Amino acid sequence: MGTKQQITERIGSLLRESKLSVTETRTKILELFMKSSGALEHADFEKLTGKTFDRVTIYRTLQTFLDKGIIHKIPTTDTSVRYALCKSECSEHDHHDHHIHFKCEECGNTICLDETDVPPIHLPKGYAAHTVEVVVSGVCKSCK
Amino acid sequence: MGTKQQITERIGSLLRESKLSVTETRTKILELFMKSSGALEHADFEKLTGKTFDRVTIYRTLQTFLDKGIIHKIPTTDTSVRYALCKSECSEHDHHDHHIHFKCEECGNTICLDETDVPPIHLPKGYAAHTVEVVVSGVCKSCK
DNA sequence: CATAAATTTGCAACAATGTTGCAAATAAAA
DNA sequence: TTTTATTTGCAACATTGTTGCAAATTTATG
C-alpha cells in the first residue's frame, strides 16, 4: 500500500496524467478509494474525515473521474450508484472492465473480482455486444 | 398475443393467483408490460393512455409486483430503475432470472434475451454465488 | 516570487425521484 | 346489499441530482 506520503504522490501523478488540477477534494476522494477495498457510493464521500465537502463538488468530482477513466460505475438494481477505481488498463478513450463485480448480501459491500474474467456471452444473431456487465450476489469470503 | 379480452382475462388470473385484488391500475400496468417488448421504467407508466395514475400508486404497484415475483428489476449504472415481466418459472419465494439483459445503445431499449443462458461464473475460493446478473450493452437487431 | 489566467469550489435555488400517513374510494367477502 | 379488507390519491416531506454564478484555489507566466 505504501506510506501516506507515497499515496499522496501517486495520487498527484494520477491527476496530472489526466490533466486535472491537484486539489484537496480530488486527493481526499482518491485516498478514500485507495484505502477501501470495495466500491463506494455517494454517501461515503460526504462523511470524509475532517472537512466536509459540498454535495455538488462530490458529484462533479466523480463525474470528472468517470470522464477521465479513473473510476467506473457498477450496475445496481436500485437507485444507488456505486463507483470503483479502474485498473491501469483503462484510459479516457478506451475504457474496459474485464472483471466481474460481487455484492455481498451479508455485509452489503461490493467488490471488484479482478482475477475473475467475464465469460464470453453467445448472443442471438443480429446483436452486437459492446460491453458486458456481470454482478454476482451472494456471500463473500469474510462473511462466510 | 391474443385479443384484448383474452389479455384482460389472463391478467385477471395472474393477479388472482398472486392473491391480489384485480384493480384498474394493476390491470393497466400489466397490459403495458405485455404489450411492450422491452423493459419499462417508472416514467413509462405515468403516461399511460387515458387516466393518469398517481406516482405513489405506481411505485406501490411495482413494489407489490416485485414482492409477488410478477416482475423483476434490471441492473443499471444510473439511477433509473427498469422492470420486466418474469417468466412463469418465477414465483414469490423462488425467483430466478436465468436469462441475460441487453441494452441497446442506439434506441435505448432494454430487453430480456430469454433464450440466452447466463454462463457459469467461476468465483474465487470462499465466495458463494446466489444470483448472477448479466447486462450486455451494444446494438440490437432492429438498430443494426 | 508575484501576478494573471484558468480551473475548481460552495452556495442558493431548483428539478426529479422516492416515501409516509391518512382519509376517501374501490374490490372482495359475507 | 352490507360489511370488511384492500387499494388509491392527496398532501407533505425526504432524498438525490442539476445549474448558474461569484468567491476561492490552483496553475501558468513574467
CSV table of N, CA and C (backbone and C1' of nucleotides) in Angstrom, one decimal, chain A residues 20-21 23 25-26 51 53-54 56-57 60-61 79, chain C residues 6-15 17-19:
chain,number,residue,atom,x,y,z
A,20,LEU,N,-5.6,17.1,-14.7
A,20,LEU,CA,-6.5,17.7,-13.8
A,20,LEU,C,-5.7,18.4,-12.7
A,21,SER,N,-6.2,19.5,-12.2
A,21,SER,CA,-5.6,20.2,-11.1
A,21,SER,C,-5.6,19.3,-9.9
A,23,THR,N,-6.2,19.1,-6.4
A,23,THR,CA,-7.0,19.8,-5.3
A,23,THR,C,-7.2,18.9,-4.1
A,25,THR,N,-10.1,18.3,-2.6
A,25,THR,CA,-11.2,17.4,-2.8
A,25,THR,C,-10.8,16.1,-3.5
A,26,ARG,N,-10.2,16.3,-4.7
A,26,ARG,CA,-9.8,15.2,-5.5
A,26,ARG,C,-8.9,14.3,-4.8
A,51,LYS,N,-12.9,18.0,7.2
A,51,LYS,CA,-13.7,18.9,6.4
A,51,LYS,C,-14.7,18.1,5.6
A,53,PHE,N,-17.2,18.0,2.3
A,53,PHE,CA,-17.3,18.7,1.0
A,53,PHE,C,-18.8,18.9,0.6
A,54,ASP,N,-19.0,19.8,-0.2
A,54,ASP,CA,-20.3,20.1,-0.7
A,54,ASP,C,-20.8,18.9,-1.6
A,56,VAL,N,-22.4,19.0,-4.2
A,56,VAL,CA,-22.2,19.4,-5.6
A,56,VAL,C,-20.8,19.1,-6.1
A,57,THR,N,-19.9,19.4,-5.2
A,57,THR,CA,-18.5,19.2,-5.5
A,57,THR,C,-18.2,17.7,-5.7
A,60,ARG,N,-19.6,16.5,-9.0
A,60,ARG,CA,-18.8,16.9,-10.1
A,60,ARG,C,-17.4,16.2,-10.1
A,61,THR,N,-16.9,16.0,-9.0
A,61,THR,CA,-15.6,15.3,-8.9
A,61,THR,C,-15.7,13.8,-9.5
A,79,THR,N,-31.6,2.6,-6.9
A,79,THR,CA,-31.3,3.9,-7.4
A,79,THR,C,-29.9,4.3,-7.0
C,6,DA,P,-7.0,32.3,-19.9
C,6,DA,O5',-7.2,31.0,-19.0
C,6,DA,C5',-6.1,30.1,-18.9
C,6,DA,C4',-6.5,29.1,-17.8
C,6,DA,C3',-7.9,28.4,-18.1
C,6,DA,O3',-7.8,27.0,-18.1
C,6,DA,C1',-7.7,29.2,-15.8
C,7,DT,P,-9.0,26.0,-18.3
C,7,DT,O5',-9.3,25.5,-16.8
C,7,DT,C5',-8.2,25.0,-16.0
C,7,DT,C4',-8.6,24.9,-14.6
C,7,DT,C3',-9.9,24.0,-14.4
C,7,DT,O3',-9.5,22.9,-13.7
C,7,DT,C1',-9.9,26.0,-13.1
C,8,DT,P,-10.6,21.8,-13.3
C,8,DT,O5',-11.0,22.2,-11.8
C,8,DT,C5',-10.1,22.4,-10.8
C,8,DT,C4',-10.7,23.0,-9.6
C,8,DT,C3',-11.9,22.1,-9.1
C,8,DT,O3',-11.7,21.8,-7.7
C,8,DT,C1',-12.4,24.4,-9.1
C,9,DT,P,-12.6,20.8,-6.9
C,9,DT,O5',-13.4,21.9,-6.0
C,9,DT,C5',-12.7,22.7,-5.1
C,9,DT,C4',-13.6,23.7,-4.5
C,9,DT,C3',-14.9,23.2,-3.8
C,9,DT,O3',-14.8,23.5,-2.5
C,9,DT,C1',-15.4,25.0,-5.3
C,10,DG,P,-15.8,22.8,-1.4
C,10,DG,O5',-16.9,23.9,-1.3
C,10,DG,C5',-16.6,25.2,-0.8
C,10,DG,C4',-17.8,26.2,-0.9
C,10,DG,C3',-19.1,25.6,-0.2
C,10,DG,O3',-19.6,26.6,0.6
C,10,DG,C1',-19.5,26.2,-2.5
C,11,DC,P,-20.8,26.3,1.6
C,11,DC,O5',-22.0,27.2,1.1
C,11,DC,C5',-21.8,28.6,0.8
C,11,DC,C4',-22.8,29.1,-0.2
C,11,DC,C3',-24.3,28.7,0.2
C,11,DC,O3',-25.0,29.9,0.4
C,11,DC,C1',-23.8,28.4,-2.1
C,12,DA,P,-26.4,29.9,1.1
C,12,DA,O5',-27.4,30.1,-0.1
C,12,DA,C5',-27.1,31.1,-1.1
C,12,DA,C4',-28.1,31.0,-2.3
C,12,DA,C3',-29.5,30.5,-1.9
C,12,DA,O3',-30.4,31.3,-2.6
C,12,DA,C1',-28.5,29.1,-3.5
C,13,DA,P,-32.0,31.1,-2.3
C,13,DA,O5',-32.7,31.2,-3.8
C,13,DA,C5',-31.9,31.1,-5.0
C,13,DA,C4',-32.3,30.0,-5.9
C,13,DA,C3',-33.7,29.4,-5.6
C,13,DA,O3',-34.5,29.7,-6.7
C,13,DA,C1',-32.1,27.7,-6.0
C,14,DC,P,-36.0,29.1,-6.8
C,14,DC,O5',-35.9,27.7,-7.6
C,14,DC,C5',-35.1,27.8,-8.8
C,14,DC,C4',-34.8,26.4,-9.3
C,14,DC,C3',-36.1,25.5,-9.5
C,14,DC,O3',-36.2,25.1,-10.8
C,14,DC,C1',-34.3,24.3,-8.4
C,15,DA,P,-37.6,24.4,-11.4
C,15,DA,O5',-37.1,22.9,-11.6
C,15,DA,C5',-35.9,22.7,-12.3
C,15,DA,C4',-35.7,21.2,-12.3
C,15,DA,C3',-37.0,20.3,-12.5
C,15,DA,O3',-36.7,19.3,-13.4
C,15,DA,C1',-35.8,19.7,-10.5
C,17,DT,P,-37.2,11.8,-12.9
C,17,DT,O5',-37.1,11.1,-11.4
C,17,DT,C5',-35.9,10.9,-10.9
C,17,DT,C4',-36.0,10.3,-9.5
C,17,DT,C3',-37.1,9.2,-9.3
C,17,DT,O3',-36.4,8.1,-8.7
C,17,DT,C1',-37.3,10.9,-7.7
C,18,DG,P,-37.2,6.7,-8.6
C,18,DG,O5',-37.6,6.7,-7.1
C,18,DG,C5',-36.6,6.7,-6.1
C,18,DG,C4',-37.2,6.9,-4.7
C,18,DG,C3',-38.4,5.9,-4.3
C,18,DG,O3',-38.0,5.3,-3.1
C,18,DG,C1',-39.0,8.2,-3.9
C,19,DT,P,-39.0,4.4,-2.3
C,19,DT,O5',-39.6,5.3,-1.2
C,19,DT,C5',-38.8,5.9,-0.3
C,19,DT,C4',-39.5,6.5,0.8
C,19,DT,C3',-40.6,5.6,1.4
C,19,DT,O3',-40.4,5.5,2.8
C,19,DT,C1',-41.6,7.7,0.9
